[in-house]
Short mmCIF file of C-alpha atoms and ligand atoms in Angstrom, two decimals:
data_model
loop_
_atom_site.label_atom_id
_atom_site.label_comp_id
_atom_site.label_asym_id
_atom_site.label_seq_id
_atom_site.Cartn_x
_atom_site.Cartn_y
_atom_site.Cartn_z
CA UNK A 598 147.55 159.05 20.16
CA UNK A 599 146.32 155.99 18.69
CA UNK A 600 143.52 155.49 16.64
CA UNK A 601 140.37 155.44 18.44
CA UNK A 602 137.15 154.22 16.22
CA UNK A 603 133.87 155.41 17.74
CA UNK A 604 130.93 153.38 17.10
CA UNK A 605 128.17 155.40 19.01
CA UNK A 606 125.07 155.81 17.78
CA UNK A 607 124.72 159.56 18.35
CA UNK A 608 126.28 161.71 18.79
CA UNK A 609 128.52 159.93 16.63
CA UNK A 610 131.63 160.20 15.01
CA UNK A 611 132.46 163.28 12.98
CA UNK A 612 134.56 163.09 9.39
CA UNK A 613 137.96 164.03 10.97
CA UNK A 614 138.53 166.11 7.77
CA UNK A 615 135.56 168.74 9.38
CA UNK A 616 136.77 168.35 12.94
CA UNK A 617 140.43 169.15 11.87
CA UNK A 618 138.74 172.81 9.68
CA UNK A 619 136.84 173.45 12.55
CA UNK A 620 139.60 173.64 14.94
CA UNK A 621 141.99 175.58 12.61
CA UNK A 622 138.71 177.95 12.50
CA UNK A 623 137.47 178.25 16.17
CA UNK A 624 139.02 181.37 16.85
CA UNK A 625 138.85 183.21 13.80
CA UNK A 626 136.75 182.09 11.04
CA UNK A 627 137.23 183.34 7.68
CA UNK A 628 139.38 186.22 8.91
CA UNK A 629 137.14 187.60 10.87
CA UNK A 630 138.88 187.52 13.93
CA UNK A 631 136.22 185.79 16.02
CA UNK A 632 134.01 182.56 16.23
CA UNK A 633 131.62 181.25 14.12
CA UNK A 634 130.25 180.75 17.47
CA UNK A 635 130.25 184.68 18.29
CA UNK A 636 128.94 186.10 15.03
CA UNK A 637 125.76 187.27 14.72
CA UNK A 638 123.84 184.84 12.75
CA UNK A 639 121.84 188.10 11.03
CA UNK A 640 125.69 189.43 9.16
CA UNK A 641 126.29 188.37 5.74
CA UNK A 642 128.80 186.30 6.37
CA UNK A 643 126.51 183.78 8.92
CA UNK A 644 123.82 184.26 6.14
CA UNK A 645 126.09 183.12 3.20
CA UNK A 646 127.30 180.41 5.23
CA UNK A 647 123.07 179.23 5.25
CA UNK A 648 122.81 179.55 1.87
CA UNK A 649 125.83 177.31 0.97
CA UNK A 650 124.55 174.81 3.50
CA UNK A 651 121.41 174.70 1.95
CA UNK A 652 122.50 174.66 -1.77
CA UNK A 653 125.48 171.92 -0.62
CA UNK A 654 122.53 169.61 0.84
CA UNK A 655 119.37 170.30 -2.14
CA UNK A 656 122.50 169.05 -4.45
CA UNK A 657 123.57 166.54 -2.55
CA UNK A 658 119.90 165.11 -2.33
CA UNK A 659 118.61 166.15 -4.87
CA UNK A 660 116.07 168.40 -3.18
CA UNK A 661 113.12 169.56 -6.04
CA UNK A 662 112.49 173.50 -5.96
CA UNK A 663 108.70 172.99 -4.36
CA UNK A 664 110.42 171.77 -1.08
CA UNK A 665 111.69 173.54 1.81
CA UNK A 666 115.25 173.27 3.59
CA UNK A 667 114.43 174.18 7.11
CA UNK A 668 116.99 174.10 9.84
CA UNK A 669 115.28 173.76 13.25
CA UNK A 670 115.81 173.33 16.91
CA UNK A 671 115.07 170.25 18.92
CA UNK A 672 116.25 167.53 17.33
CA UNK A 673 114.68 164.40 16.17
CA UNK A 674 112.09 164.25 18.78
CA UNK A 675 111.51 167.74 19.02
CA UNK A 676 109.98 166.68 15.00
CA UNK A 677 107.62 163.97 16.55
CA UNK A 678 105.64 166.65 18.47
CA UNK A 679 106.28 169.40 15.30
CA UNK A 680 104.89 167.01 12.85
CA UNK A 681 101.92 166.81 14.73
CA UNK A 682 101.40 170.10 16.04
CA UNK A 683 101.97 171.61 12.81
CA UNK A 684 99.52 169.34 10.69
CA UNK A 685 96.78 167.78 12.32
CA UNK A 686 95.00 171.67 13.23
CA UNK A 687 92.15 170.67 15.25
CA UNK A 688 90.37 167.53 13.60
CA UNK A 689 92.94 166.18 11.56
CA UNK A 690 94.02 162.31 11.45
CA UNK A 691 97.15 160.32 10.78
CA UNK A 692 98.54 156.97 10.83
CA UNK A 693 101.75 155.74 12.33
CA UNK A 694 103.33 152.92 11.66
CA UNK A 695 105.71 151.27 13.89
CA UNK A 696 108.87 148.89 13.41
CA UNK A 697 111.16 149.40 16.31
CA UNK A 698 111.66 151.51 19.42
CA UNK A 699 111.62 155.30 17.75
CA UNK A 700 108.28 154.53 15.43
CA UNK A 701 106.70 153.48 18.66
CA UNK A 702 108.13 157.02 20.71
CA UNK A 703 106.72 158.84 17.77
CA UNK A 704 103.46 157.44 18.25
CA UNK A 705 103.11 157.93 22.03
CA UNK A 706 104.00 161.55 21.22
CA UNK A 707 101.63 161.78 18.42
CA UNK A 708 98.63 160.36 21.30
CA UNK A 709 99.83 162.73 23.55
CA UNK A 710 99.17 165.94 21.54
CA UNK A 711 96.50 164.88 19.17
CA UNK A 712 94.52 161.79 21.61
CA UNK A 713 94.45 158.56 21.31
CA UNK A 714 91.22 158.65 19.06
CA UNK A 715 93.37 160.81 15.95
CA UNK A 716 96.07 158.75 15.93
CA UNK A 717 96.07 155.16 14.35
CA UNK A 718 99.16 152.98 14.36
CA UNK A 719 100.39 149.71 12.77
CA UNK A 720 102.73 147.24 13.50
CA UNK A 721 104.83 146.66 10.33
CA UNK A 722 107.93 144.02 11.68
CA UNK A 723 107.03 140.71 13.20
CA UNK A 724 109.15 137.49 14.19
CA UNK A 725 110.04 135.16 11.62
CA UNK A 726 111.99 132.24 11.98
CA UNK A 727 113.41 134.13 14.96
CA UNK A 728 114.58 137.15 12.74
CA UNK A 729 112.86 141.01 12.98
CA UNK A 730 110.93 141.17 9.19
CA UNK A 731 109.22 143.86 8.19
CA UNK A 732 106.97 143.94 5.80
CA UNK A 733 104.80 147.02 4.54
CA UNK A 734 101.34 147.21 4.61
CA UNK A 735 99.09 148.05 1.38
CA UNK A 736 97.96 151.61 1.89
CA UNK A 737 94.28 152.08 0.77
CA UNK A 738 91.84 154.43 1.86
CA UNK A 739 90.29 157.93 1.25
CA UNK A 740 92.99 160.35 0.60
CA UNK A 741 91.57 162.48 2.96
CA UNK A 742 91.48 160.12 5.79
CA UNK A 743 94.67 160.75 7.32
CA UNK A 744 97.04 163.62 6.78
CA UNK A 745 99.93 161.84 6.58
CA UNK A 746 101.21 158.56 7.08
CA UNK A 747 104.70 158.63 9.69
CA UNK A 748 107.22 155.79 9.54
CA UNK A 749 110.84 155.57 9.95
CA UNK A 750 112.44 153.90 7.63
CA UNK A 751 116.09 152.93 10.12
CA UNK A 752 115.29 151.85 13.64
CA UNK A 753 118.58 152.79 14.72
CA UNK A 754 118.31 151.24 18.23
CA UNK A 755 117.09 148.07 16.65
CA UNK A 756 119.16 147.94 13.73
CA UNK A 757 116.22 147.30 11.15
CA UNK A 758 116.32 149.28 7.85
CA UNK A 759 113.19 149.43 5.56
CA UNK A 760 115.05 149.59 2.15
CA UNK A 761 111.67 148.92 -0.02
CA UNK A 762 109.58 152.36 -0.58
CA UNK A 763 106.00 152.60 1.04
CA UNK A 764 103.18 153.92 -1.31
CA UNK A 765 100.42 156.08 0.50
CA UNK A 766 97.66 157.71 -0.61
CA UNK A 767 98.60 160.25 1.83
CA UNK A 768 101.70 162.01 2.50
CA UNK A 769 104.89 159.95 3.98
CA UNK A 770 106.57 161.47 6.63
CA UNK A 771 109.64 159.85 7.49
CA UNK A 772 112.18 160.20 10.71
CA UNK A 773 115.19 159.61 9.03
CA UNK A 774 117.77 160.81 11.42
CA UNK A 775 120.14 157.43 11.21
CA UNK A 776 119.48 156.90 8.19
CA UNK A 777 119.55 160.61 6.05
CA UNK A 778 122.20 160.75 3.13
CA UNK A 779 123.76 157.00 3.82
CA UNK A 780 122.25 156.11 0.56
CA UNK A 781 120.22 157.95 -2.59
CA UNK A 782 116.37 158.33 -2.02
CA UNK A 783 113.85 160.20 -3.80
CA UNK A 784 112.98 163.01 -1.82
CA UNK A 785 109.38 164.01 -4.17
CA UNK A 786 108.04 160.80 -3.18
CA UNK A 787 108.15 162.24 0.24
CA UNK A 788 105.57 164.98 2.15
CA UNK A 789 108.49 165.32 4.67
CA UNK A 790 111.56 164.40 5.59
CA UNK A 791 113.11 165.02 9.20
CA UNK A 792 116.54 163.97 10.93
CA UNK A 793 117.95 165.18 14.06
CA UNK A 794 121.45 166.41 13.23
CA UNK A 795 123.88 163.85 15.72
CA UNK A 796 124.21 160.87 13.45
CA UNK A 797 124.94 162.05 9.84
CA UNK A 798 125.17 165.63 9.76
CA UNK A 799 126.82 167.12 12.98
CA UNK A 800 126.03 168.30 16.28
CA UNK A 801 123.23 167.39 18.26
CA UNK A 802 120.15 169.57 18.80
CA UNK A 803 119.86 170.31 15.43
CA UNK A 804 116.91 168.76 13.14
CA UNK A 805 116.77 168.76 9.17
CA UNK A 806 113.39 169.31 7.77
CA UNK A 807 112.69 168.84 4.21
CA UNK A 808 109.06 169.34 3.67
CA UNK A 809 107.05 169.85 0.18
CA UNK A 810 106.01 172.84 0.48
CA UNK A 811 101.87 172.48 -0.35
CA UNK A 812 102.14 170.63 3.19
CA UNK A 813 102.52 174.04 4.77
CA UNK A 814 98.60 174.79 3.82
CA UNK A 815 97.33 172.39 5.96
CA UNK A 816 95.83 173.68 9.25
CA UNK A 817 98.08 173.45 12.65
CA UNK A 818 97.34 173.95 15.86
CA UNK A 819 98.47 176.42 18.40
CA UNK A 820 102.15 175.76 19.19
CA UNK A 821 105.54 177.52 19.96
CA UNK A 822 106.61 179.42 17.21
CA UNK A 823 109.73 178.14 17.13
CA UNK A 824 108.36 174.77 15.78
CA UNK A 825 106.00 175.87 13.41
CA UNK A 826 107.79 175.76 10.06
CA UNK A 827 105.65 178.22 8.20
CA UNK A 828 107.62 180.83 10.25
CA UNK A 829 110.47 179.09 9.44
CA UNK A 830 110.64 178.96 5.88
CA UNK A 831 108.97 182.44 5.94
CA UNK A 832 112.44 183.67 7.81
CA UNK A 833 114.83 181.40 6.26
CA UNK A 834 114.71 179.08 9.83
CA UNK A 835 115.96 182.39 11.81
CA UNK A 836 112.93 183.31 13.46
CA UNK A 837 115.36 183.00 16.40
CA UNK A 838 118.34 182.67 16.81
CA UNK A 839 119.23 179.52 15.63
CA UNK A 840 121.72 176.62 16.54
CA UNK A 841 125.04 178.37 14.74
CA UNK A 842 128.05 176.64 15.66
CA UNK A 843 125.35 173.27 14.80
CA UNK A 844 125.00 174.69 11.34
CA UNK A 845 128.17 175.88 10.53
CA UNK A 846 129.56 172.59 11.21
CA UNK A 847 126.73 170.65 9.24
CA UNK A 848 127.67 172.95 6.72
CA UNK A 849 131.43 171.84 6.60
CA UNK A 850 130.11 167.95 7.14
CA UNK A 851 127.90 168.62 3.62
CA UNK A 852 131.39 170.28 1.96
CA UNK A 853 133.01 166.79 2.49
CA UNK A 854 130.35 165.08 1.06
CA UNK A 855 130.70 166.43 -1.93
CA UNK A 856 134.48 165.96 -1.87
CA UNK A 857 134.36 162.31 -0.71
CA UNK A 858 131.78 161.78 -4.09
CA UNK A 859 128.37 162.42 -2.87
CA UNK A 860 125.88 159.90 -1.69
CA UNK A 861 126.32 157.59 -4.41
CA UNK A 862 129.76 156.74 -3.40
CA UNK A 863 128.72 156.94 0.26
CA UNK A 864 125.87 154.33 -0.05
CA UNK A 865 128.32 151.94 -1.73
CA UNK A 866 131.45 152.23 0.95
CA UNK A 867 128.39 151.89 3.42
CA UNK A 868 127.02 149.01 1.38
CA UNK A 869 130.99 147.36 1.78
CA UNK A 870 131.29 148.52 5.86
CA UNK A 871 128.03 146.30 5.98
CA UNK A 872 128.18 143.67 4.35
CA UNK A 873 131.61 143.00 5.77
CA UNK A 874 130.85 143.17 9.35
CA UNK A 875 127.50 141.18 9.16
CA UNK A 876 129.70 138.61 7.07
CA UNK A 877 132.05 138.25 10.04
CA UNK A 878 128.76 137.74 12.39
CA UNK A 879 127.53 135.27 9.76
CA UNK A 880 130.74 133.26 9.62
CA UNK A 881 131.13 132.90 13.55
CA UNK A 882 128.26 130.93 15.65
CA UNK A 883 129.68 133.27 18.15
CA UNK A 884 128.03 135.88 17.26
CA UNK A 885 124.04 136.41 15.64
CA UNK A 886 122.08 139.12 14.59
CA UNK A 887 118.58 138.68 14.92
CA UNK A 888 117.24 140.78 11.81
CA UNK A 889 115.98 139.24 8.56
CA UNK A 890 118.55 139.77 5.87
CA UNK A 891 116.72 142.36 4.05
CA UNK A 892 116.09 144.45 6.96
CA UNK A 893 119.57 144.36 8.19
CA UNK A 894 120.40 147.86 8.93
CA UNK A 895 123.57 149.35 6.92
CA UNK A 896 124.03 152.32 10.04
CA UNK A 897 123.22 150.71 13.00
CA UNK A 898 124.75 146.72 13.20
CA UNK A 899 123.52 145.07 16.42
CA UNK A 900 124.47 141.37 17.23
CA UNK A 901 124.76 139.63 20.13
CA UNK A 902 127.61 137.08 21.65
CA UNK A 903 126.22 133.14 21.83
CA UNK A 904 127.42 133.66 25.44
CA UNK A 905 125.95 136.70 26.99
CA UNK A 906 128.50 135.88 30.40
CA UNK A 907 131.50 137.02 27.71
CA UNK A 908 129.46 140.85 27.22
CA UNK A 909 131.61 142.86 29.87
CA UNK A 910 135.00 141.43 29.08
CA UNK A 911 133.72 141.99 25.26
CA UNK A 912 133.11 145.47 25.63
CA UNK A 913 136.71 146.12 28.17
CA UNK A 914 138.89 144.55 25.38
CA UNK A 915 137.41 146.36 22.20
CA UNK A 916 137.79 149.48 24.36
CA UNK A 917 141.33 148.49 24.93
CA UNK A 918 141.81 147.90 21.04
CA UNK A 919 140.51 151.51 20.60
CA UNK A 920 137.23 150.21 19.63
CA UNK A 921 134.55 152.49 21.51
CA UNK A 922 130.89 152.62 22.41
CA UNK A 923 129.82 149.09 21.17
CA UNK A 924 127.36 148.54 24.06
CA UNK A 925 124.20 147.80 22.46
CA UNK A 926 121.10 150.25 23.23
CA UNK A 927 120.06 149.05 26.92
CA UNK A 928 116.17 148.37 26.10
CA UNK A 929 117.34 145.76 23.61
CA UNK A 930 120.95 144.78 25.27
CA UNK A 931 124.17 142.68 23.74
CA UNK A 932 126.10 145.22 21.02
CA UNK A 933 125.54 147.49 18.28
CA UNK A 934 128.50 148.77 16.13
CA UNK A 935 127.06 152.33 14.51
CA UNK A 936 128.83 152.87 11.04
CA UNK A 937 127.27 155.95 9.75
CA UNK A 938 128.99 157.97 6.93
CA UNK A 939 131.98 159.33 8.64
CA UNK A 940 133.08 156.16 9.92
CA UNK A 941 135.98 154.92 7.39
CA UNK A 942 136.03 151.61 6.06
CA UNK A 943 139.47 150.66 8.65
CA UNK A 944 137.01 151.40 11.39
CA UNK A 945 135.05 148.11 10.44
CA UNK A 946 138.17 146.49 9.43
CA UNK A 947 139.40 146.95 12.71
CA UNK A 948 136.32 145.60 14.68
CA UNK A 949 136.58 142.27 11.88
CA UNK A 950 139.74 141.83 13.19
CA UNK A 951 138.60 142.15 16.20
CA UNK A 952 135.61 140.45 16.77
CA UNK A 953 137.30 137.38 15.05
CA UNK A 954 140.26 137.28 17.45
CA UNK A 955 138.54 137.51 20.50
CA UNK A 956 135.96 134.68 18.99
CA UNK A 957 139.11 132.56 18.72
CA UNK A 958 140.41 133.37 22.25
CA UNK A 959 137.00 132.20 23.65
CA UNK A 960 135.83 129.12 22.02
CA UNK A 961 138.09 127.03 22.65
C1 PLP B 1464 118.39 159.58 17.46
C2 PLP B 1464 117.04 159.43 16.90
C3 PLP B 1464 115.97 160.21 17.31
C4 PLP B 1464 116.04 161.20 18.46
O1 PLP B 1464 116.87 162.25 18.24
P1 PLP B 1464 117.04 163.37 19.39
O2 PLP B 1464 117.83 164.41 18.69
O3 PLP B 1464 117.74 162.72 20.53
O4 PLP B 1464 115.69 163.84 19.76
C5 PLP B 1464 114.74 160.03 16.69
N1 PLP B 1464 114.59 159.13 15.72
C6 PLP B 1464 115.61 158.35 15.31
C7 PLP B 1464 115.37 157.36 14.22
C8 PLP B 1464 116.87 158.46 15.88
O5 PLP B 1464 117.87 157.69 15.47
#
């Protein structure tokens, strides 16, 4: 078989160190002569496998002791409806602030639960000079205004990355599925952190919560127990039965972060993938990217060909060069090449290569 580099945006490529254990493992995992996927997730050896995850991710992120590791159902959206559900009880308030496609879906879930009157929202990015800018707005008010402030710091169908950090007076709560352990961040500056599973950590369906845990007194309102994460942290996230084969392989995807260096050394091979493919966009008046450079998103790399006409035979002849799933997202059309963490830096080489060849074959 020859190499095949996927570029989806989620689900998304897996480290093919974790795929390769997992499939030694499907039938019998750690000698027990069965599944991960058939054990039940109450013996001690499902329950051990928990606790490593969890350890293997607070180190990795540096998670303090007053948050929470919850591992939930739903994935990222199922969070946009949790968030709200679980904090705003019956009078509460927050703000939303928007910069691309998800920040706006998070809103128009927020409206729908809490009505329109609860829920205040901000456009943060703008057109400059023809280039997606965002810049953050100065959070002032009563702290007891809103109970948290929700933004998401990589628009992965946009390709716009807030790298600066937003000061609140209330509590941040960021969706960072595309964006989650591609580079160091402080988690106590956060109230909580959420990322659906199917771009850096493994199998879809599955959401990350880290979530301080004082944000847990606040007053929710009647919802499925399933989402409400005070039952979740009180049963170690098995108040049912959760996503196992998701977390087992999460698990494993964690294991190989540590091995690969941890997120220091991931943010700077992700920093290199980058900077190497928007160089190549840079260089060619083939191709543009329409974000300002310090928004440019280091997971999600959208451009677009000069000549839209040239899209279809674009996309047939990466395919054919084992390049896959560079269509860009269809609200916002032309490509988008996602490099998250497992994608290896000959991945990007590859598309250089690439992009620069068939550039050559076409402007002539
Ligand atoms: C993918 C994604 C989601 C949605 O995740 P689902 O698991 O499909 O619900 C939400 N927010 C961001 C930023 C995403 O990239």
């Amino acid at each position: 078989m020859s190499t095949i580099y996927n570029f989806c945006a989620g689900p998304a490529m897996l480290p093919a160190a974790v795929m390769q254990k997992a499939q030694q493992e499907l039938l019998d995992w750690q000698g027990h002569g069965v599944s991960v996927m058939e054990i039940s997730h109450r013996s001690q050896a499902f329950i051990d496998l928990t606790k490593a995850a969890e350890s293997r991710l607070r180190s990795l992120m540096n998670i303090p002791e007053d948050y929470h590791v919850l591992f939930m159902h739903g994935g990222g959206r199922g969070q946009f409806s949790a968030v709200v559900n679980n904090f705003l009880g019956n009078n509460g308030r927050a703000l939303y602030l928007e910069s691309g496609q998800w920040s706006k879906s998070a809103t128009a879930e927020a409206r729908k639960l809490a009505g329109d009157d609860r829920i205040d929202s901000q456009s943060i990015v703008e057109k400059v000079n023809g280039l997606n800018k965002v810049t953050l707005p100065k959070l002032e008010g009563d702290s007891g205004k809103y109970r948290y402030v929700h933004y998401c710091p990589n628009e992965t169908v946009d390709g716009v990355e807030i790298f600066e950090e937003l000061e609140s007076p209330w509590p941040i709560v960021a969706d960072m599925s595309s964006t989650i352990m591609s580079r160091e961040i402080d988690v106590s500056r956060y109230g909580l952190i959420y990322a659906g599973a199917q771009k850096n950590i493994g199998p879809s369906g599955l959401a990350i919560v880290i979530v301080r845990k004082e944000m847990l007194a606040l007053p929710a309102m009647p919802q499925s127990s399933i989402m409400d994460y005070r039952l979740a942290a009180e049963n170690d996230s098995m108040f049912n039965t959760p996503p196992t084969f998701a977390w087992y392989l999460a698990a494993e995807v964690f294991e190989w972060l540590h091995r690969v260096g941890g997120i220091e050394a991931m943010a700077e091979l992700n920093k290199a993938k980058a900077e190497l493919l928007y160089a190549c966009i840079d260089e060619l008046d083939f191709y543009r990217n329409g974000v300002a450079a310090q928004n440019r998103s280091r997971m999600n790399v959208t451009f677009q060909l000069a000549d839209e006409s040239l899209n279809g035979e674009f996309l047939k002849e990466a395919e054919t060069a084992g390049l896959v799933a560079l269509k860009g997202h269809r609200i916002v059309g032309g490509m988008r090449a996602s490099i998250y963490n497992a994608m290896p830096l000959a991945g990007v080489e590859a598309l250089v290569a690439f992009m620069q060849a068939f550039a050559a074959k076409h402007s002539s």
